[in-house]
Coordinates of C-alpha atoms and ligand atoms in Angstrom, one line a residue:
M118 CA 29.9 18.6 65.2
P119 CA 27.3 18.6 68.0
A120 CA 25.0 15.6 68.0
K121 CA 21.5 15.9 66.5
Y122 CA 18.4 14.4 68.1
I123 CA 15.6 12.2 66.8
F124 CA 12.6 12.2 69.2
V125 CA 10.3 9.2 69.0
T126 CA 6.8 9.6 70.5
G127 CA 3.8 7.3 70.3
G128 CA 0.1 7.9 69.9
V129 CA -3.3 6.3 69.9
V130 CA -2.5 3.2 71.9
S131 CA 0.5 1.7 73.6
S132 CA 2.5 -1.3 72.4
L133 CA 2.9 0.1 68.9
G134 CA 6.5 -0.8 68.9
K135 CA 8.1 2.6 69.5
G136 CA 11.2 0.8 71.0
L137 CA 11.6 -1.3 67.9
A138 CA 11.0 1.7 65.7
A139 CA 13.7 3.6 67.5
A140 CA 16.1 0.6 67.4
S141 CA 15.4 0.1 63.7
I142 CA 16.1 3.8 62.8
G143 CA 19.3 3.4 64.8
C144 CA 20.2 0.3 62.8
L145 CA 19.5 2.0 59.5
L146 CA 21.6 5.1 60.4
E147 CA 24.5 2.9 61.5
S148 CA 24.3 1.1 58.1
R149 CA 25.0 4.5 56.6
G150 CA 28.1 5.1 58.8
I151 CA 26.4 7.3 61.3
K152 CA 27.3 6.9 65.0
V153 CA 24.1 6.6 67.1
N154 CA 23.2 6.5 70.7
L155 CA 19.7 5.7 72.0
M156 CA 17.9 6.5 75.2
K157 CA 14.5 6.0 76.7
F158 CA 12.5 8.1 79.2
D159 CA 9.9 6.2 81.2
P160 CA 7.2 8.4 82.7
Y161 CA 6.5 6.2 85.8
L162 CA 7.5 7.1 89.3
N163 CA 9.6 4.0 90.1
V164 CA 13.2 4.9 90.2
D165 CA 13.9 1.9 87.9
P166 CA 12.0 -1.2 86.8
G167 CA 14.2 -3.4 89.1
T168 CA 11.5 -3.7 91.8
M169 CA 8.6 -4.0 89.4
S170 CA 7.0 -7.4 88.5
P171 CA 8.1 -8.6 85.1
F172 CA 4.4 -9.4 84.6
Q173 CA 3.6 -5.7 84.9
H174 CA 6.5 -4.3 83.1
G175 CA 8.1 -7.0 81.0
E176 CA 11.7 -8.0 81.4
V177 CA 14.2 -6.0 83.4
F178 CA 17.2 -5.5 81.0
V179 CA 20.6 -5.2 82.6
T180 CA 23.4 -3.1 81.2
D181 CA 27.1 -3.6 81.6
D182 CA 27.3 -1.0 84.3
G183 CA 24.6 -2.8 86.3
A184 CA 21.6 -0.5 85.6
E185 CA 18.2 -2.3 85.7
T186 CA 16.5 -0.8 82.7
D187 CA 13.5 -1.0 80.4
L188 CA 13.4 -3.8 77.9
D189 CA 13.5 -1.4 75.0
L190 CA 17.2 -1.0 75.8
G191 CA 17.5 -4.6 74.8
H192 CA 16.2 -3.8 71.4
Y193 CA 18.6 -0.9 71.1
E194 CA 21.6 -3.1 71.9
R195 CA 20.4 -5.9 69.6
F196 CA 19.8 -3.6 66.6
T197 CA 22.8 -1.3 67.0
H198 CA 26.3 -1.1 68.4
A199 CA 25.4 1.6 70.9
R200 CA 26.9 0.9 74.3
L201 CA 24.2 1.6 76.9
S202 CA 24.5 2.4 80.5
R203 CA 22.3 3.9 83.3
D204 CA 22.6 7.2 81.4
N205 CA 20.4 5.7 78.7
N206 CA 17.3 5.1 80.7
W207 CA 15.5 7.5 82.9
T208 CA 12.3 7.3 84.8
T209 CA 10.3 10.2 86.2
G210 CA 11.2 8.7 89.6
R211 CA 14.9 9.0 88.9
I212 CA 14.6 12.5 87.5
Y213 CA 12.8 13.6 90.7
E214 CA 15.2 11.7 92.9
Q215 CA 18.0 13.9 91.5
I216 CA 16.0 17.1 91.9
I217 CA 15.0 16.4 95.4
A218 CA 18.6 15.5 96.4
K219 CA 19.7 18.9 94.9
E220 CA 16.9 20.7 96.7
R221 CA 17.9 19.2 100.0
R222 CA 21.5 20.2 99.4
G223 CA 20.4 23.7 98.8
D224 CA 21.6 23.8 95.2
Y225 CA 18.5 25.8 94.1
L226 CA 19.6 28.8 96.2
G227 CA 16.2 29.4 97.7
K228 CA 14.2 29.3 94.5
T229 CA 10.9 27.6 94.1
V230 CA 11.6 24.2 92.3
Q231 CA 9.1 23.7 89.5
V232 CA 8.3 21.3 86.6
I233 CA 9.3 24.0 84.2
P234 CA 12.2 24.8 84.2
H235 CA 13.8 22.5 86.8
V236 CA 12.3 19.1 85.8
T237 CA 12.6 19.9 82.1
N238 CA 16.2 21.1 82.5
E239 CA 17.1 17.8 84.3
I240 CA 15.6 15.9 81.4
K241 CA 17.5 18.0 78.8
T242 CA 20.7 17.5 80.7
A243 CA 20.2 13.8 80.6
M244 CA 19.7 13.9 76.8
K245 CA 22.8 16.0 76.3
K246 CA 24.9 13.7 78.5
V247 CA 24.5 10.8 76.1
A248 CA 25.1 13.0 73.1
Q249 CA 28.9 13.1 73.5
D250 CA 30.9 11.5 70.7
T251 CA 27.7 10.7 68.8
D252 CA 26.3 11.9 65.5
V253 CA 22.6 11.2 66.3
V254 CA 20.8 10.5 69.6
I255 CA 17.5 8.7 69.3
V256 CA 15.3 9.6 72.2
E257 CA 12.2 7.5 72.9
I258 CA 9.5 8.9 75.1
G259 CA 7.6 6.1 76.8
G260 CA 3.8 6.2 77.1
T261 CA 1.3 7.6 74.8
V262 CA 0.7 11.2 73.8
G263 CA -2.0 12.6 76.1
D264 CA -0.8 10.9 79.2
I265 CA -0.5 13.3 82.1
E266 CA 2.7 11.7 83.3
S267 CA 4.6 12.1 80.0
L268 CA 4.0 15.8 79.8
P269 CA 7.3 17.0 81.3
F270 CA 9.2 14.9 78.7
M271 CA 7.1 16.2 75.8
E272 CA 7.7 19.7 77.1
A273 CA 11.5 19.0 77.3
I274 CA 11.7 17.8 73.7
R275 CA 9.6 20.8 72.5
Q276 CA 12.2 23.0 74.3
M277 CA 15.0 21.1 72.6
R278 CA 13.6 22.0 69.2
Q279 CA 13.2 25.6 70.3
E280 CA 16.8 25.7 71.6
L281 CA 18.6 23.8 68.8
G282 CA 16.4 24.4 65.8
R283 CA 15.1 22.4 62.9
E284 CA 18.3 21.0 61.5
Q285 CA 19.3 19.6 64.8
T286 CA 16.1 17.9 65.9
L287 CA 13.5 15.6 64.3
F288 CA 10.1 14.5 65.6
V289 CA 9.0 11.0 64.7
H290 CA 5.6 10.0 65.8
V291 CA 4.5 6.3 65.8
T292 CA 0.8 6.0 65.3
L293 CA -1.9 3.5 64.4
V294 CA -3.9 3.3 61.2
P295 CA -6.4 0.5 61.9
F296 CA -8.3 -1.5 59.3
I297 CA -11.9 -1.5 60.3
A298 CA -13.5 -4.8 59.0
A299 CA -17.1 -3.5 59.0
A300 CA -16.2 -0.6 56.7
Q301 CA -13.4 -2.6 54.9
E302 CA -11.3 0.6 55.2
L303 CA -8.2 1.9 56.8
K304 CA -9.1 4.7 59.2
T305 CA -6.9 7.8 59.6
K306 CA -8.9 9.5 62.3
P307 CA -7.0 8.1 65.3
T308 CA -3.8 9.4 63.7
Q309 CA -5.3 12.8 63.1
H310 CA -6.4 13.0 66.8
S311 CA -3.0 11.9 68.0
V312 CA -1.2 14.5 66.0
K313 CA -3.7 17.1 67.2
E314 CA -2.8 16.1 70.7
L315 CA 0.9 16.5 70.0
L316 CA 0.3 19.9 68.3
S317 CA -1.6 21.1 71.4
I318 CA 1.7 20.7 73.4
G319 CA 3.6 22.5 70.7
I320 CA 5.1 19.6 68.8
Q321 CA 4.6 19.2 65.0
P322 CA 5.8 15.8 64.0
D323 CA 8.1 15.6 60.9
I324 CA 7.7 11.9 60.2
L325 CA 4.7 9.6 60.9
L326 CA 5.4 5.9 61.3
C327 CA 1.9 4.4 60.7
R328 CA 1.5 1.0 62.2
T329 CA -0.9 -0.9 60.0
D330 CA -1.5 -4.5 58.8
R331 CA -1.5 -3.5 55.1
F332 CA 0.2 -1.0 52.8
L333 CA -1.1 2.6 52.9
S334 CA -2.3 3.7 49.5
K335 CA -1.2 7.0 48.0
E336 CA -4.7 8.4 48.7
I337 CA -4.5 7.4 52.4
K338 CA -1.0 8.8 52.7
S339 CA -2.0 12.2 51.1
K340 CA -5.0 12.4 53.4
I341 CA -2.9 11.8 56.5
A342 CA -0.3 14.3 55.1
L343 CA -2.9 17.0 54.6
F344 CA -4.7 16.6 57.9
C345 CA -1.5 16.2 60.0
N346 CA 0.6 18.8 58.2
V347 CA 3.5 16.6 57.2
A348 CA 5.0 15.9 53.8
E349 CA 3.4 13.0 51.9
E350 CA 6.8 11.3 51.7
A351 CA 7.0 11.4 55.5
V352 CA 3.9 9.3 56.0
I353 CA 5.4 5.9 56.4
T354 CA 3.8 2.5 56.1
A355 CA 5.1 0.6 59.2
K356 CA 3.5 -2.7 58.2
D357 CA 3.3 -5.6 60.6
V358 CA 5.9 -8.2 60.0
A359 CA 6.4 -11.7 61.3
S360 CA 10.0 -11.1 62.5
V361 CA 11.1 -8.0 64.4
Y362 CA 14.4 -8.2 62.5
E363 CA 12.6 -7.3 59.3
V364 CA 11.5 -3.9 60.6
P365 CA 14.8 -2.1 59.5
L366 CA 14.2 -3.5 56.0
V367 CA 10.6 -2.4 56.0
F368 CA 11.7 1.1 57.0
A369 CA 14.5 1.1 54.5
N370 CA 12.0 0.3 51.8
E371 CA 10.0 3.4 52.8
N372 CA 13.3 5.5 53.0
V373 CA 12.9 6.4 56.6
D374 CA 16.7 6.9 57.0
T375 CA 17.0 8.9 53.8
L376 CA 14.2 11.2 55.0
A377 CA 15.7 11.6 58.5
L378 CA 19.1 12.4 57.1
K379 CA 17.6 14.9 54.7
Y380 CA 15.6 16.7 57.4
L381 CA 18.6 16.7 59.7
H382 CA 20.9 17.9 56.9
I383 CA 23.4 15.1 57.3
Q384 CA 25.5 13.7 54.5
A385 CA 26.0 10.0 54.7
K386 CA 27.1 7.1 52.6
D387 CA 24.7 4.6 51.0
R388 CA 23.2 2.0 53.2
D389 CA 24.8 -1.4 53.6
L390 CA 22.3 -3.8 55.0
A391 CA 23.8 -7.0 53.6
N392 CA 24.3 -8.6 57.0
W393 CA 20.9 -7.7 58.2
E394 CA 19.3 -9.0 55.0
D395 CA 21.1 -12.3 55.5
V396 CA 19.7 -12.6 59.1
V397 CA 16.2 -12.0 57.7
H398 CA 16.7 -14.4 54.9
R399 CA 17.7 -17.1 57.5
V400 CA 14.7 -16.2 59.6
Y401 CA 12.3 -17.0 56.8
N402 CA 14.2 -19.9 55.2
P403 CA 15.1 -22.3 58.0
K404 CA 16.4 -25.8 57.1
D405 CA 14.6 -27.4 60.0
T406 CA 13.1 -26.8 63.5
V407 CA 14.5 -27.2 67.0
T408 CA 12.1 -27.6 69.9
I409 CA 13.1 -26.1 73.2
G410 CA 11.1 -26.3 76.5
I411 CA 11.5 -23.5 79.0
V412 CA 10.5 -24.6 82.5
G413 CA 9.5 -21.6 84.6
K414 CA 7.4 -20.4 87.5
Y415 CA 4.6 -19.2 85.2
V416 CA 4.0 -19.7 81.6
E417 CA 5.5 -16.8 79.7
Y418 CA 3.6 -13.6 80.0
E419 CA 4.2 -11.2 77.1
D420 CA 7.6 -9.7 77.4
S421 CA 8.8 -11.1 80.7
Y422 CA 11.7 -13.0 79.1
K423 CA 12.2 -10.9 76.0
S424 CA 16.0 -11.2 75.8
L425 CA 16.0 -14.9 76.5
K426 CA 13.6 -15.5 73.7
E427 CA 15.6 -13.4 71.3
A428 CA 18.9 -15.1 72.3
L429 CA 17.4 -18.5 71.6
V430 CA 16.2 -17.2 68.2
H431 CA 19.8 -16.0 67.5
G432 CA 21.2 -19.4 68.6
A433 CA 18.7 -21.1 66.2
L434 CA 19.6 -18.7 63.4
A435 CA 23.2 -19.6 63.8
H436 CA 22.3 -23.1 62.7
N437 CA 19.7 -22.0 60.1
L438 CA 17.0 -23.4 62.3
K439 CA 13.5 -22.2 63.3
L440 CA 13.0 -22.1 67.0
Q441 CA 9.9 -23.8 68.4
L442 CA 9.6 -22.5 71.9
N443 CA 7.2 -24.0 74.5
W444 CA 6.7 -22.8 78.1
I445 CA 6.3 -25.5 80.6
E446 CA 4.7 -24.4 83.9
A447 CA 7.0 -25.9 86.6
E448 CA 4.3 -26.6 89.1
G449 CA 2.5 -28.7 86.5
L450 CA 5.4 -31.2 86.6
E451 CA 4.9 -31.8 90.3
T452 CA 2.6 -34.8 89.6
G453 CA 3.8 -37.1 92.3
D454 CA 4.4 -39.9 89.8
Q455 CA 6.2 -40.4 86.5
S456 CA 3.4 -38.8 84.4
Y457 CA 5.4 -35.6 84.1
E458 CA 7.6 -37.4 81.6
A459 CA 4.9 -37.0 79.0
Q460 CA 5.3 -33.2 79.3
L461 CA 9.1 -33.4 78.9
E462 CA 9.8 -36.0 76.3
D463 CA 9.2 -34.1 73.2
Y464 CA 11.9 -31.5 73.6
D465 CA 15.3 -31.3 72.0
G466 CA 16.6 -29.2 74.8
L467 CA 15.4 -28.0 78.2
L468 CA 16.1 -24.7 79.9
V469 CA 15.4 -23.2 83.3
P470 CA 15.7 -19.4 83.1
G471 CA 16.3 -16.8 85.8
G472 CA 13.6 -16.2 88.4
F473 CA 12.8 -15.3 91.9
G474 CA 10.8 -17.0 94.7
K475 CA 9.9 -20.5 95.7
R476 CA 7.0 -21.2 93.4
G477 CA 7.6 -24.0 90.9
I478 CA 11.1 -24.9 92.2
E479 CA 10.3 -28.6 92.8
G480 CA 9.0 -28.8 89.3
M481 CA 12.2 -27.3 87.9
L482 CA 14.2 -29.9 89.9
I483 CA 12.1 -32.6 88.3
A484 CA 12.8 -31.2 84.8
I485 CA 16.6 -30.9 85.5
R486 CA 16.8 -34.5 86.9
Y487 CA 15.0 -35.6 83.7
A488 CA 17.5 -33.8 81.5
R489 CA 20.4 -35.1 83.4
E490 CA 19.4 -38.7 83.5
K491 CA 17.9 -38.8 80.0
R492 CA 20.9 -36.9 78.6
V493 CA 18.8 -34.1 77.1
P494 CA 20.8 -30.9 76.6
Y495 CA 20.2 -28.6 79.5
F496 CA 20.9 -24.9 79.9
G497 CA 20.4 -23.3 83.3
I498 CA 20.5 -19.6 83.6
C499 CA 21.0 -17.9 87.0
L500 CA 18.1 -19.6 88.9
G501 CA 18.6 -22.5 86.4
M502 CA 22.2 -22.9 87.5
Q503 CA 21.3 -22.7 91.2
T504 CA 18.5 -25.3 90.8
A505 CA 20.9 -27.6 88.8
C506 CA 23.3 -27.5 91.8
I507 CA 20.4 -28.3 94.2
E508 CA 19.2 -31.2 92.1
Y509 CA 22.7 -32.6 92.0
A510 CA 23.1 -32.3 95.7
R511 CA 19.8 -34.0 96.4
N512 CA 19.7 -36.8 93.8
V513 CA 23.4 -37.6 93.2
V514 CA 25.1 -36.7 96.4
G515 CA 22.1 -37.8 98.5
L516 CA 21.6 -34.6 100.5
E517 CA 17.8 -34.9 100.3
E518 CA 17.1 -31.6 102.0
A519 CA 19.5 -29.5 99.9
N520 CA 18.0 -26.2 98.9
S521 CA 18.6 -22.5 98.5
S522 CA 18.1 -20.3 101.6
E523 CA 15.9 -18.2 99.3
F524 CA 13.3 -21.0 99.2
D525 CA 13.9 -22.7 102.6
P526 CA 15.8 -20.5 105.1
A527 CA 15.9 -23.4 107.6
T528 CA 17.4 -26.0 105.3
P529 CA 20.3 -28.0 106.8
H530 CA 22.0 -28.0 103.4
R531 CA 22.2 -24.5 102.0
V532 CA 23.8 -25.4 98.7
I533 CA 22.8 -21.9 97.5
Y534 CA 22.8 -19.1 100.0
K535 CA 22.7 -15.3 100.1
L536 CA 25.6 -13.6 98.4
R537 CA 28.2 -12.9 101.1
E538 CA 28.6 -9.3 100.0
L539 CA 24.8 -8.8 100.5
R540 CA 24.4 -10.1 104.0
G541 CA 22.5 -7.6 106.1
V542 CA 21.2 -5.7 103.1
E543 CA 17.5 -5.5 103.3
E544 CA 16.6 -2.8 100.8
L545 CA 15.3 -4.2 97.5
G546 CA 16.0 -1.5 94.9
G547 CA 19.3 -1.9 93.1
T548 CA 20.9 -4.1 95.7
M549 CA 21.5 -7.3 93.8
R550 CA 24.9 -8.2 92.3
L551 CA 24.4 -6.4 89.1
G552 CA 26.1 -5.8 85.8
A553 CA 29.2 -7.0 84.1
W554 CA 31.8 -9.1 86.1
T555 CA 34.7 -11.0 84.8
C556 CA 34.6 -14.8 84.9
K557 CA 37.6 -17.1 84.6
I558 CA 37.0 -20.3 82.8
E559 CA 38.6 -23.6 83.6
A560 CA 40.7 -24.9 80.6
G561 CA 39.5 -28.0 78.9
T562 CA 35.8 -27.7 80.0
L563 CA 32.7 -27.5 77.9
A564 CA 32.6 -23.8 78.8
H565 CA 36.1 -23.4 77.4
R566 CA 35.1 -25.1 74.2
I567 CA 32.0 -23.0 73.9
Y568 CA 33.7 -19.6 74.5
G569 CA 37.1 -20.4 73.0
T570 CA 38.7 -18.2 75.6
L571 CA 39.5 -18.4 79.3
E572 CA 38.2 -15.0 80.4
I573 CA 34.8 -13.6 79.8
S574 CA 32.6 -10.8 81.0
E575 CA 28.9 -11.3 81.5
R576 CA 26.0 -9.5 83.1
H577 CA 24.5 -10.5 86.4
R578 CA 21.4 -10.0 88.4
H579 CA 21.2 -12.2 91.5
R580 CA 21.1 -12.2 95.3
Y581 CA 22.1 -15.8 96.0
E582 CA 25.3 -17.7 95.2
F583 CA 26.7 -21.3 95.3
N584 CA 27.9 -22.2 98.7
R585 CA 31.6 -23.3 98.4
E586 CA 31.2 -25.5 101.4
Y587 CA 29.4 -27.9 99.1
E588 CA 32.1 -27.8 96.4
E589 CA 33.9 -30.9 97.7
P590 CA 30.9 -33.3 97.8
L591 CA 29.4 -32.1 94.6
T592 CA 32.6 -32.1 92.5
A593 CA 33.6 -35.4 94.0
A594 CA 30.3 -36.8 92.7
G595 CA 31.0 -35.4 89.2
L596 CA 29.8 -31.9 88.9
K597 CA 32.4 -29.6 87.4
I598 CA 32.8 -26.0 88.4
S599 CA 34.0 -24.5 85.1
G600 CA 33.8 -20.8 85.8
A601 CA 34.4 -18.5 88.8
T602 CA 35.2 -14.9 89.6
P603 CA 39.0 -14.3 89.1
D604 CA 39.5 -14.2 92.9
G605 CA 37.6 -17.5 93.2
T606 CA 34.9 -16.0 95.4
Y607 CA 31.8 -16.7 93.4
V608 CA 31.0 -19.8 91.3
E609 CA 29.9 -18.6 87.9
M610 CA 29.5 -21.8 85.8
V611 CA 28.9 -25.5 86.4
E612 CA 28.7 -28.4 84.0
L613 CA 28.5 -32.2 83.8
P614 CA 31.4 -33.6 81.9
D615 CA 29.7 -37.0 81.3
H616 CA 26.6 -35.5 79.8
P617 CA 26.3 -34.4 76.2
H618 CA 25.5 -30.8 77.0
F619 CA 24.6 -29.8 80.6
I620 CA 25.6 -26.3 81.6
G621 CA 24.6 -23.7 84.1
C622 CA 25.7 -20.1 84.5
Q623 CA 25.1 -17.6 87.3
F624 CA 25.0 -14.7 84.8
H625 CA 22.5 -13.8 82.1
P626 CA 24.2 -14.4 78.7
E627 CA 20.9 -13.5 77.0
F628 CA 21.5 -9.8 77.5
K629 CA 24.5 -9.8 75.2
S630 CA 23.2 -11.9 72.3
K631 CA 22.5 -10.1 69.0
P632 CA 21.1 -11.4 65.7
L633 CA 24.5 -10.6 64.0
E634 CA 26.5 -12.0 67.0
P635 CA 24.6 -15.0 68.5
H636 CA 25.9 -15.6 72.0
P637 CA 28.2 -18.7 72.1
L638 CA 26.2 -20.3 74.9
F639 CA 23.0 -20.1 73.0
R640 CA 24.6 -21.2 69.7
S641 CA 26.1 -24.2 71.4
F642 CA 22.9 -25.2 73.4
I643 CA 20.8 -25.0 70.2
G644 CA 23.4 -27.0 68.3
A645 CA 23.4 -29.7 70.9
A646 CA 19.7 -29.7 71.2
Y647 CA 19.2 -30.1 67.4
E648 CA 21.6 -33.0 67.4
H649 CA 19.8 -34.6 70.3
G650 CA 16.5 -34.1 68.4
L651 CA 17.8 -35.8 65.3
K652 CA 18.9 -38.8 67.4
R653 CA 15.7 -38.8 69.2
K654 CA 13.7 -38.9 66.0
A655 CA 15.9 -41.5 64.5
Q656 CA 15.4 -43.7 67.5
K657 CA 11.7 -43.2 67.4
E658 CA 11.6 -44.3 63.8
T659 CA 13.7 -47.4 64.4
A660 CA 11.4 -48.3 67.3
E661 CA 8.4 -47.9 65.1
V662 CA 9.9 -50.0 62.3
E663 CA 10.8 -52.7 64.9
M664 CA 7.2 -52.6 66.2
F665 CA 5.9 -53.1 62.7
H666 CA 8.0 -56.1 62.1
R667 CA 7.3 -57.9 65.3
P668 CA 5.9 -61.4 64.5
E669 CA 2.8 -61.1 66.8
R670 CA 1.9 -57.9 64.9
V671 CA 2.2 -59.6 61.6
A672 CA 0.1 -62.5 63.0
H673 CA -2.7 -60.2 64.0
R674 CA -3.0 -58.7 60.5
Ligands
LIG203 N1 16.6 -15.8 92.7 C1 17.9 -16.1 92.5 C2 18.9 -15.1 93.1 O1 18.5 -14.0 93.5 C3 18.2 -16.1 91.0 C4 18.1 -14.8 90.3 C5 17.9 -14.8 88.8 O2 17.7 -15.9 88.3 N2 18.1 -13.7 88.2 O3 20.1 -15.3 93.1

């Protein structure tokens, strides 16, 4: 049977959670035995988000095949079993890149190349490509209805309905129903206008997911249904929730999946959301808290480390813990004296995440030294592994000027240097070492205990590597290289055997963590951090009791 399509658009304002809505619909359909795939179109002109600042765009999510994609693909992978690749995320820039290449080759045989049909055809071809071996493709259109730049995508999905018919296509529109405090009322007008805008480009939505902070009454629902020309049952309360993992359950309560299946004429088994319910139960019923400090270039900005945050949550869930996450601005640790300790002492575990550029590096090194010497569990990801090696070279081996050539091209000790395969490559777009690569793990190491296997595959996104010329002095001083590429070229993991939990990896494990399958590195880090925290608290209590019983204290009273 050919695949059917669910198109997800958004209206009124951005940031309504279209990506999470698409992912949650995918999750629900999977729970009914439907095979889903998900894709996103981003209407901007960049070829991919790889060269965009994460502070503009949010995290760059990396797929197995090394595509640098929109962070919504991270939601799709965390909520479903869909296996995503560069075919699952298209920008306007990439669509045009293809068309212009074809035009230059002469493929259009002298025709005038136009938005309709050439751009819309390219968009439809991209949709059909991911529809193979799938029951339902969920297609998210980035941006907000009414944007000039999303028009070709809107036109393409309109044509898909025209081409394939009602039973093959479904339009889901995510909209806002705000509560206006002055009137003490939920307002439907923005939704009415948004649907009107959609209608003006020929799209009549079938289901409205109404983002709101409270339940929509029957009256409100029927008013929206009447004005927007949808069935009352298809006006859905998409109420705000404290955990994103609750969204599928909220949608299930409102029967979003049942409606979608009905409209698409698909027979499916009953839902089975037991695993998902268990995750949500654990989210809201933690036995205790674990406190993690992330030391980064800037304090976190919105979604710039989305997958990392989620992976830490998954790690905490695996131990029935609530994650307390604090961002520590690395530069703020460069105090010139010991006063930075006050900023670091209250954490159960410290983490330096991926990053680019020189800013804050010295502060990261201070935090890593602190974790190493005070035996605080440390987890270094990509840049966090590189800085861990630099810190070791400087403070244990005594190579005071050790650095990465990324931060100091003239350093005499390039412990980290440009990837050998990238020497001479100046172009920035898509030129890093990207995507899934195999890593061989050294038997008997912490990495081995964590993964329980000697061969893993993890996703990468980096331009610099550990310089093997420094392997001898660093390992002689106690650093362990516990993972490398199968041919031994690249160092992938390092650790400190005489530390309770000090590990660094060149790859980004956060991209593969899911709530139902917490990544072993995050599970292990959180476990170690929690244990450290318990010890730390116990020591603090003992110290307080001792203080109290000191004779001079008693004498003063
Ligand atoms: N800037 C470092 C590199 O390019 C680390 C990259 C990262 O952390 N993703 O290798």
